[in-house]
């Protein structure tokens, strides 16, 4: 009788098994970050899809190597994986770096539009540049200490520089800085020299906006220094202000290389613009005269590191308080609604205490009332107009009254009888 598997069993059997990231990259569990990065770069150059078109096996190896590197290159994810395996770091939406040189004109235009509106797009150095450097096919220009150079690099191209330092300069520390006055995007790269004479990428620093310029720098000061990776903030973090605050220092990580040995070292400036070239100024300095600056940098970075730990603890407290506040707000709304309903019921019960029905004003009484109000308004208007006419005719009326009085007195005068004209009748006796 055939056995029928459940859907969950089928799904688990269909899910591909993941190999150990250390095994994929060919490194041990005690490997340093630099060893992990070098191993990944070699695999990426060998199995990149641009070099292995129509080869599904190479594409799968490249994806597996990229996924493994994303875990082991992040100190937090690496610690989680070492503790609990893939379940702690499982994520199907791993952000991949985009190689602009492999994109067409249309895709490059869409990428530029998304970057313009604020979508974070993490780019990588062209595989062509890395392959030429690994094969020793690049032109290297010497760069003297304390003598800055102004140049312009085309997009997805690189300028290589060699810098020689002495034993004393190596002990004092060394700084390489690049600035762009027109806010161009670029990458500052540092290469390790291979035994065959080739160059392998060891450090990469993306440019960041600082005021009216974009800049990037590498500091080899013989003590642990840190760099802030702005690309660590994802798109979801940029939309949530609270998350953006608590994740602001997640990209604050220690640099893989803290000092340089005496000898010749190779740096490069890579143009990372979408369509145009990048103008820049590169300068290499010995840190011997900057004693106070080195101590200040060490103190400030130590404070930032402690703040990173405090933010992690504060985030837990903030979430608890926010949860409690949300509950209180919901309860407030419910209590307010309940009180309003009770008051409404109370008013309805009070209104039910009556025997006679509620007398409503009839339409006739309303009309009478309206007519009365209209008559009052009309009387006010007549009074206002009459007061003006009265003032004008007051003098004329007074004159006419005087004339009438004179006429009436004139008529009454002849009717009066005088005493000396009264006829006397004498009796005969």
mmCIF file of N, CA and C in Angstrom, residues 34-116:
data_model
loop_
_atom_site.group_PDB
_atom_site.id
_atom_site.type_symbol
_atom_site.label_atom_id
_atom_site.label_comp_id
_atom_site.label_asym_id
_atom_site.label_seq_id
_atom_site.Cartn_x
_atom_site.Cartn_y
_atom_site.Cartn_z
ATOM 1 N N UNK A 34 38.831 39.336 7.979
ATOM 2 C CA UNK A 34 39.598 39.530 6.758
ATOM 3 C C UNK A 34 39.717 38.225 5.974
ATOM 4 N N UNK A 35 39.907 37.099 6.665
ATOM 5 C CA UNK A 35 39.979 35.800 5.986
ATOM 6 C C UNK A 35 38.650 35.468 5.308
ATOM 7 N N UNK A 36 37.564 35.765 5.977
ATOM 8 C CA UNK A 36 36.234 35.490 5.418
ATOM 9 C C UNK A 36 35.987 36.349 4.189
ATOM 10 N N UNK A 37 36.361 37.621 4.268
ATOM 11 C CA UNK A 37 36.145 38.509 3.131
ATOM 12 C C UNK A 37 37.005 38.097 1.940
ATOM 13 N N UNK A 38 38.233 37.740 2.161
ATOM 14 C CA UNK A 38 39.109 37.330 1.063
ATOM 15 C C UNK A 38 38.592 36.060 0.392
ATOM 16 N N UNK A 39 38.130 35.107 1.207
ATOM 17 C CA UNK A 39 37.603 33.867 0.640
ATOM 18 C C UNK A 39 36.358 34.124 -0.198
ATOM 19 N N UNK A 40 35.498 35.015 0.276
ATOM 20 C CA UNK A 40 34.288 35.315 -0.492
ATOM 21 C C UNK A 40 34.613 36.026 -1.797
ATOM 22 N N UNK A 41 35.574 36.945 -1.771
ATOM 23 C CA UNK A 41 35.934 37.663 -2.987
ATOM 24 C C UNK A 41 36.429 36.712 -4.071
ATOM 25 N N UNK A 42 37.202 35.732 -3.660
ATOM 26 C CA UNK A 42 37.726 34.781 -4.647
ATOM 27 C C UNK A 42 36.601 33.955 -5.265
ATOM 28 N N UNK A 43 35.666 33.492 -4.424
ATOM 29 C CA UNK A 43 34.546 32.721 -4.958
ATOM 30 C C UNK A 43 33.645 33.580 -5.840
ATOM 31 N N UNK A 44 33.440 34.847 -5.433
ATOM 32 C CA UNK A 44 32.581 35.727 -6.221
ATOM 33 C C UNK A 44 33.183 36.015 -7.588
ATOM 34 N N UNK A 45 34.477 36.212 -7.646
ATOM 35 C CA UNK A 45 35.128 36.449 -8.935
ATOM 36 C C UNK A 45 35.071 35.205 -9.829
ATOM 37 N N UNK A 46 35.159 34.039 -9.213
ATOM 38 C CA UNK A 46 35.198 32.809 -10.005
ATOM 39 C C UNK A 46 33.820 32.414 -10.524
ATOM 40 N N UNK A 47 32.774 32.612 -9.695
ATOM 41 C CA UNK A 47 31.451 32.110 -10.062
ATOM 42 C C UNK A 47 30.440 33.233 -10.334
ATOM 43 N N UNK A 48 30.910 34.441 -10.605
ATOM 44 C CA UNK A 48 29.982 35.539 -10.871
ATOM 45 C C UNK A 48 29.175 35.250 -12.137
ATOM 46 N N UNK A 49 27.865 35.565 -12.147
ATOM 47 C CA UNK A 49 27.025 35.276 -13.321
ATOM 48 C C UNK A 49 27.509 35.947 -14.599
ATOM 49 N N UNK A 50 28.177 37.088 -14.504
ATOM 50 C CA UNK A 50 28.652 37.749 -15.720
ATOM 51 C C UNK A 50 29.744 36.936 -16.410
ATOM 52 N N UNK A 51 30.504 36.172 -15.646
ATOM 53 C CA UNK A 51 31.571 35.361 -16.225
ATOM 54 C C UNK A 51 31.117 33.942 -16.561
ATOM 55 N N UNK A 52 29.948 33.562 -16.039
ATOM 56 C CA UNK A 52 29.449 32.198 -16.259
ATOM 57 C C UNK A 52 28.018 32.257 -16.761
ATOM 58 N N UNK A 53 27.856 32.827 -17.943
ATOM 59 C CA UNK A 53 26.521 32.946 -18.519
ATOM 60 C C UNK A 53 25.973 31.567 -18.871
ATOM 61 N N UNK A 54 24.661 31.387 -18.595
ATOM 62 C CA UNK A 54 23.961 30.137 -18.905
ATOM 63 C C UNK A 54 24.562 28.941 -18.176
ATOM 64 N N UNK A 55 25.111 29.177 -16.989
ATOM 65 C CA UNK A 55 25.659 28.090 -16.184
ATOM 66 C C UNK A 55 24.919 28.088 -14.847
ATOM 67 N N UNK A 56 23.886 27.256 -14.694
ATOM 68 C CA UNK A 56 23.090 27.276 -13.457
ATOM 69 C C UNK A 56 23.884 26.833 -12.233
ATOM 70 N N UNK A 57 24.862 25.939 -12.422
ATOM 71 C CA UNK A 57 25.649 25.475 -11.278
ATOM 72 C C UNK A 57 26.466 26.625 -10.689
ATOM 73 N N UNK A 58 27.109 27.405 -11.569
ATOM 74 C CA UNK A 58 27.885 28.552 -11.101
ATOM 75 C C UNK A 58 26.988 29.587 -10.428
ATOM 76 N N UNK A 59 25.784 29.771 -10.962
ATOM 77 C CA UNK A 59 24.855 30.730 -10.353
ATOM 78 C C UNK A 59 24.455 30.285 -8.948
ATOM 79 N N UNK A 60 24.218 28.980 -8.768
ATOM 80 C CA UNK A 60 23.853 28.476 -7.436
ATOM 81 C C UNK A 60 25.005 28.625 -6.449
ATOM 82 N N UNK A 61 26.222 28.362 -6.916
ATOM 83 C CA UNK A 61 27.382 28.506 -6.025
ATOM 84 C C UNK A 61 27.560 29.968 -5.624
ATOM 85 N N UNK A 62 27.349 30.875 -6.573
ATOM 86 C CA UNK A 62 27.487 32.302 -6.271
ATOM 87 C C UNK A 62 26.443 32.742 -5.235
ATOM 88 N N UNK A 63 25.191 32.282 -5.389
ATOM 89 C CA UNK A 63 24.146 32.637 -4.425
ATOM 90 C C UNK A 63 24.456 32.054 -3.049
ATOM 91 N N UNK A 64 24.936 30.819 -3.022
ATOM 92 C CA UNK A 64 25.255 30.189 -1.751
ATOM 93 C C UNK A 64 26.409 30.897 -1.056
ATOM 94 N N UNK A 65 27.424 31.284 -1.826
ATOM 95 C CA UNK A 65 28.557 31.994 -1.242
ATOM 96 C C UNK A 65 28.134 33.365 -0.721
ATOM 97 N N UNK A 66 27.271 34.041 -1.469
ATOM 98 C CA UNK A 66 26.796 35.357 -1.037
ATOM 99 C C UNK A 66 25.980 35.250 0.239
ATOM 100 N N UNK A 67 25.099 34.230 0.303
ATOM 101 C CA UNK A 67 24.279 34.033 1.503
ATOM 102 C C UNK A 67 25.160 33.725 2.716
ATOM 103 N N UNK A 68 26.174 32.891 2.518
ATOM 104 C CA UNK A 68 27.074 32.547 3.615
ATOM 105 C C UNK A 68 27.877 33.757 4.072
ATOM 106 N N UNK A 69 28.305 34.575 3.108
ATOM 107 C CA UNK A 69 29.082 35.760 3.461
ATOM 108 C C UNK A 69 28.237 36.769 4.239
ATOM 109 N N UNK A 70 26.963 36.879 3.892
ATOM 110 C CA UNK A 70 26.077 37.802 4.604
ATOM 111 C C UNK A 70 25.947 37.416 6.074
ATOM 112 N N UNK A 71 26.046 36.145 6.364
ATOM 113 C CA UNK A 71 25.953 35.693 7.757
ATOM 114 C C UNK A 71 27.264 35.909 8.498
ATOM 115 N N UNK A 72 28.355 35.477 7.889
ATOM 116 C CA UNK A 72 29.633 35.510 8.595
ATOM 117 C C UNK A 72 30.269 36.891 8.623
ATOM 118 N N UNK A 73 29.904 37.782 7.700
ATOM 119 C CA UNK A 73 30.479 39.130 7.702
ATOM 120 C C UNK A 73 29.849 40.028 8.759
ATOM 121 N N UNK A 74 28.643 39.664 9.239
ATOM 122 C CA UNK A 74 27.969 40.419 10.295
ATOM 123 C C UNK A 74 28.268 39.750 11.631
ATOM 124 N N UNK A 75 28.895 40.493 12.532
ATOM 125 C CA UNK A 75 29.302 39.899 13.815
ATOM 126 C C UNK A 75 28.107 39.383 14.611
ATOM 127 N N UNK A 76 26.985 40.125 14.581
ATOM 128 C CA UNK A 76 25.805 39.680 15.326
ATOM 129 C C UNK A 76 25.212 38.415 14.729
ATOM 130 N N UNK A 77 25.071 38.381 13.396
ATOM 131 C CA UNK A 77 24.515 37.189 12.750
ATOM 132 C C UNK A 77 25.456 35.993 12.897
ATOM 133 N N UNK A 78 26.735 36.256 12.842
ATOM 134 C CA UNK A 78 27.691 35.160 13.007
ATOM 135 C C UNK A 78 27.576 34.567 14.404
ATOM 136 N N UNK A 79 27.440 35.406 15.410
ATOM 137 C CA UNK A 79 27.287 34.918 16.778
ATOM 138 C C UNK A 79 25.975 34.149 16.931
ATOM 139 N N UNK A 80 24.899 34.665 16.311
ATOM 140 C CA UNK A 80 23.616 33.963 16.374
ATOM 141 C C UNK A 80 23.688 32.601 15.686
ATOM 142 N N UNK A 81 24.368 32.556 14.546
ATOM 143 C CA UNK A 81 24.485 31.283 13.829
ATOM 144 C C UNK A 81 25.322 30.292 14.635
ATOM 145 N N UNK A 82 26.415 30.750 15.222
ATOM 146 C CA UNK A 82 27.247 29.857 16.025
ATOM 147 C C UNK A 82 26.486 29.319 17.233
ATOM 148 N N UNK A 83 25.471 30.088 17.692
ATOM 149 C CA UNK A 83 24.715 29.666 18.874
ATOM 150 C C UNK A 83 23.533 28.768 18.528
ATOM 151 N N UNK A 84 22.741 29.192 17.520
ATOM 152 C CA UNK A 84 21.477 28.487 17.225
ATOM 153 C C UNK A 84 21.335 28.039 15.786
ATOM 154 N N UNK A 85 22.310 28.211 14.956
ATOM 155 C CA UNK A 85 22.228 27.722 13.586
ATOM 156 C C UNK A 85 21.428 28.641 12.680
ATOM 157 N N UNK A 86 20.897 28.060 11.590
ATOM 158 C CA UNK A 86 20.199 28.855 10.578
ATOM 159 C C UNK A 86 18.889 29.440 11.083
ATOM 160 N N UNK A 87 18.270 28.815 12.067
ATOM 161 C CA UNK A 87 16.969 29.299 12.535
ATOM 162 C C UNK A 87 17.070 30.710 13.105
ATOM 163 N N UNK A 88 18.212 31.064 13.630
ATOM 164 C CA UNK A 88 18.368 32.395 14.235
ATOM 165 C C UNK A 88 18.604 33.484 13.201
ATOM 166 N N UNK A 89 19.088 33.102 12.029
ATOM 167 C CA UNK A 89 19.444 34.115 11.024
ATOM 168 C C UNK A 89 18.735 33.873 9.699
ATOM 169 N N UNK A 90 17.740 32.977 9.690
ATOM 170 C CA UNK A 90 17.069 32.645 8.440
ATOM 171 C C UNK A 90 16.364 33.883 7.893
ATOM 172 N N UNK A 91 16.627 34.184 6.647
ATOM 173 C CA UNK A 91 16.013 35.341 5.983
ATOM 174 C C UNK A 91 16.117 35.148 4.492
ATOM 175 N N UNK A 92 14.967 35.113 3.835
ATOM 176 C CA UNK A 92 14.953 34.925 2.384
ATOM 177 C C UNK A 92 15.164 36.226 1.631
ATOM 178 N N UNK A 93 15.090 37.331 2.353
ATOM 179 C CA UNK A 93 15.216 38.635 1.678
ATOM 180 C C UNK A 93 16.557 39.268 1.980
ATOM 181 N N UNK A 94 17.627 38.538 1.781
ATOM 182 C CA UNK A 94 18.959 39.100 1.997
ATOM 183 C C UNK A 94 19.255 40.152 0.935
ATOM 184 N N UNK A 95 19.763 41.296 1.382
ATOM 185 C CA UNK A 95 20.094 42.360 0.447
ATOM 186 C C UNK A 95 21.383 42.014 -0.292
ATOM 187 N N UNK A 96 21.334 42.087 -1.618
ATOM 188 C CA UNK A 96 22.510 41.809 -2.434
ATOM 189 C C UNK A 96 23.071 43.110 -2.963
ATOM 190 N N UNK A 97 24.355 43.140 -3.168
ATOM 191 C CA UNK A 97 24.995 44.313 -3.732
ATOM 192 C C UNK A 97 24.809 44.306 -5.242
ATOM 193 N N UNK A 98 24.520 45.472 -5.795
ATOM 194 C CA UNK A 98 24.233 45.605 -7.222
ATOM 195 C C UNK A 98 25.494 46.060 -7.941
ATOM 196 N N UNK A 99 25.832 45.350 -9.010
ATOM 197 C CA UNK A 99 26.953 45.735 -9.859
ATOM 198 C C UNK A 99 26.402 46.579 -11.002
ATOM 199 N N UNK A 100 26.621 47.891 -10.927
ATOM 200 C CA UNK A 100 26.058 48.794 -11.927
ATOM 201 C C UNK A 100 26.634 48.545 -13.319
ATOM 202 N N UNK A 101 27.853 48.038 -13.389
ATOM 203 C CA UNK A 101 28.460 47.812 -14.701
ATOM 204 C C UNK A 101 27.777 46.682 -15.461
ATOM 205 N N UNK A 102 27.085 45.796 -14.738
ATOM 206 C CA UNK A 102 26.405 44.687 -15.396
ATOM 207 C C UNK A 102 24.967 45.014 -15.761
ATOM 208 N N UNK A 103 24.466 46.176 -15.334
ATOM 209 C CA UNK A 103 23.095 46.571 -15.650
ATOM 210 C C UNK A 103 23.032 47.274 -16.994
ATOM 211 N N UNK A 104 21.905 47.117 -17.660
ATOM 212 C CA UNK A 104 21.688 47.843 -18.896
ATOM 213 C C UNK A 104 21.309 49.285 -18.635
ATOM 214 N N UNK A 105 21.077 50.026 -19.719
ATOM 215 C CA UNK A 105 20.755 51.447 -19.582
ATOM 216 C C UNK A 105 19.425 51.639 -18.872
ATOM 217 N N UNK A 106 18.434 50.791 -19.203
ATOM 218 C CA UNK A 106 17.099 50.938 -18.607
ATOM 219 C C UNK A 106 17.144 50.614 -17.118
ATOM 220 N N UNK A 107 17.791 49.493 -16.760
ATOM 221 C CA UNK A 107 17.868 49.117 -15.347
ATOM 222 C C UNK A 107 18.686 50.123 -14.541
ATOM 223 N N UNK A 108 19.731 50.662 -15.164
ATOM 224 C CA UNK A 108 20.518 51.682 -14.476
ATOM 225 C C UNK A 108 19.689 52.930 -14.213
ATOM 226 N N UNK A 109 18.828 53.275 -15.175
ATOM 227 C CA UNK A 109 17.972 54.453 -15.005
ATOM 228 C C UNK A 109 16.980 54.239 -13.869
ATOM 229 N N UNK A 110 16.380 53.041 -13.807
ATOM 230 C CA UNK A 110 15.449 52.753 -12.715
ATOM 231 C C UNK A 110 16.171 52.756 -11.367
ATOM 232 N N UNK A 111 17.374 52.207 -11.322
ATOM 233 C CA UNK A 111 18.142 52.214 -10.081
ATOM 234 C C UNK A 111 18.457 53.640 -9.638
ATOM 235 N N UNK A 112 18.788 54.503 -10.602
ATOM 236 C CA UNK A 112 19.071 55.899 -10.267
ATOM 237 C C UNK A 112 17.832 56.608 -9.734
ATOM 238 N N UNK A 113 16.652 56.309 -10.314
ATOM 239 C CA UNK A 113 15.416 56.933 -9.844
ATOM 240 C C UNK A 113 15.087 56.479 -8.426
ATOM 241 N N UNK A 114 15.235 55.175 -8.172
ATOM 242 C CA UNK A 114 14.951 54.677 -6.828
ATOM 243 C C UNK A 114 15.909 55.282 -5.810
ATOM 244 N N UNK A 115 17.174 55.409 -6.177
ATOM 245 C CA UNK A 115 18.139 56.017 -5.265
ATOM 246 C C UNK A 115 17.821 57.485 -5.027
ATOM 247 N N UNK A 116 17.283 58.161 -6.042
ATOM 248 C CA UNK A 116 16.959 59.592 -5.919
ATOM 249 C C UNK A 116 15.821 59.821 -4.938
#
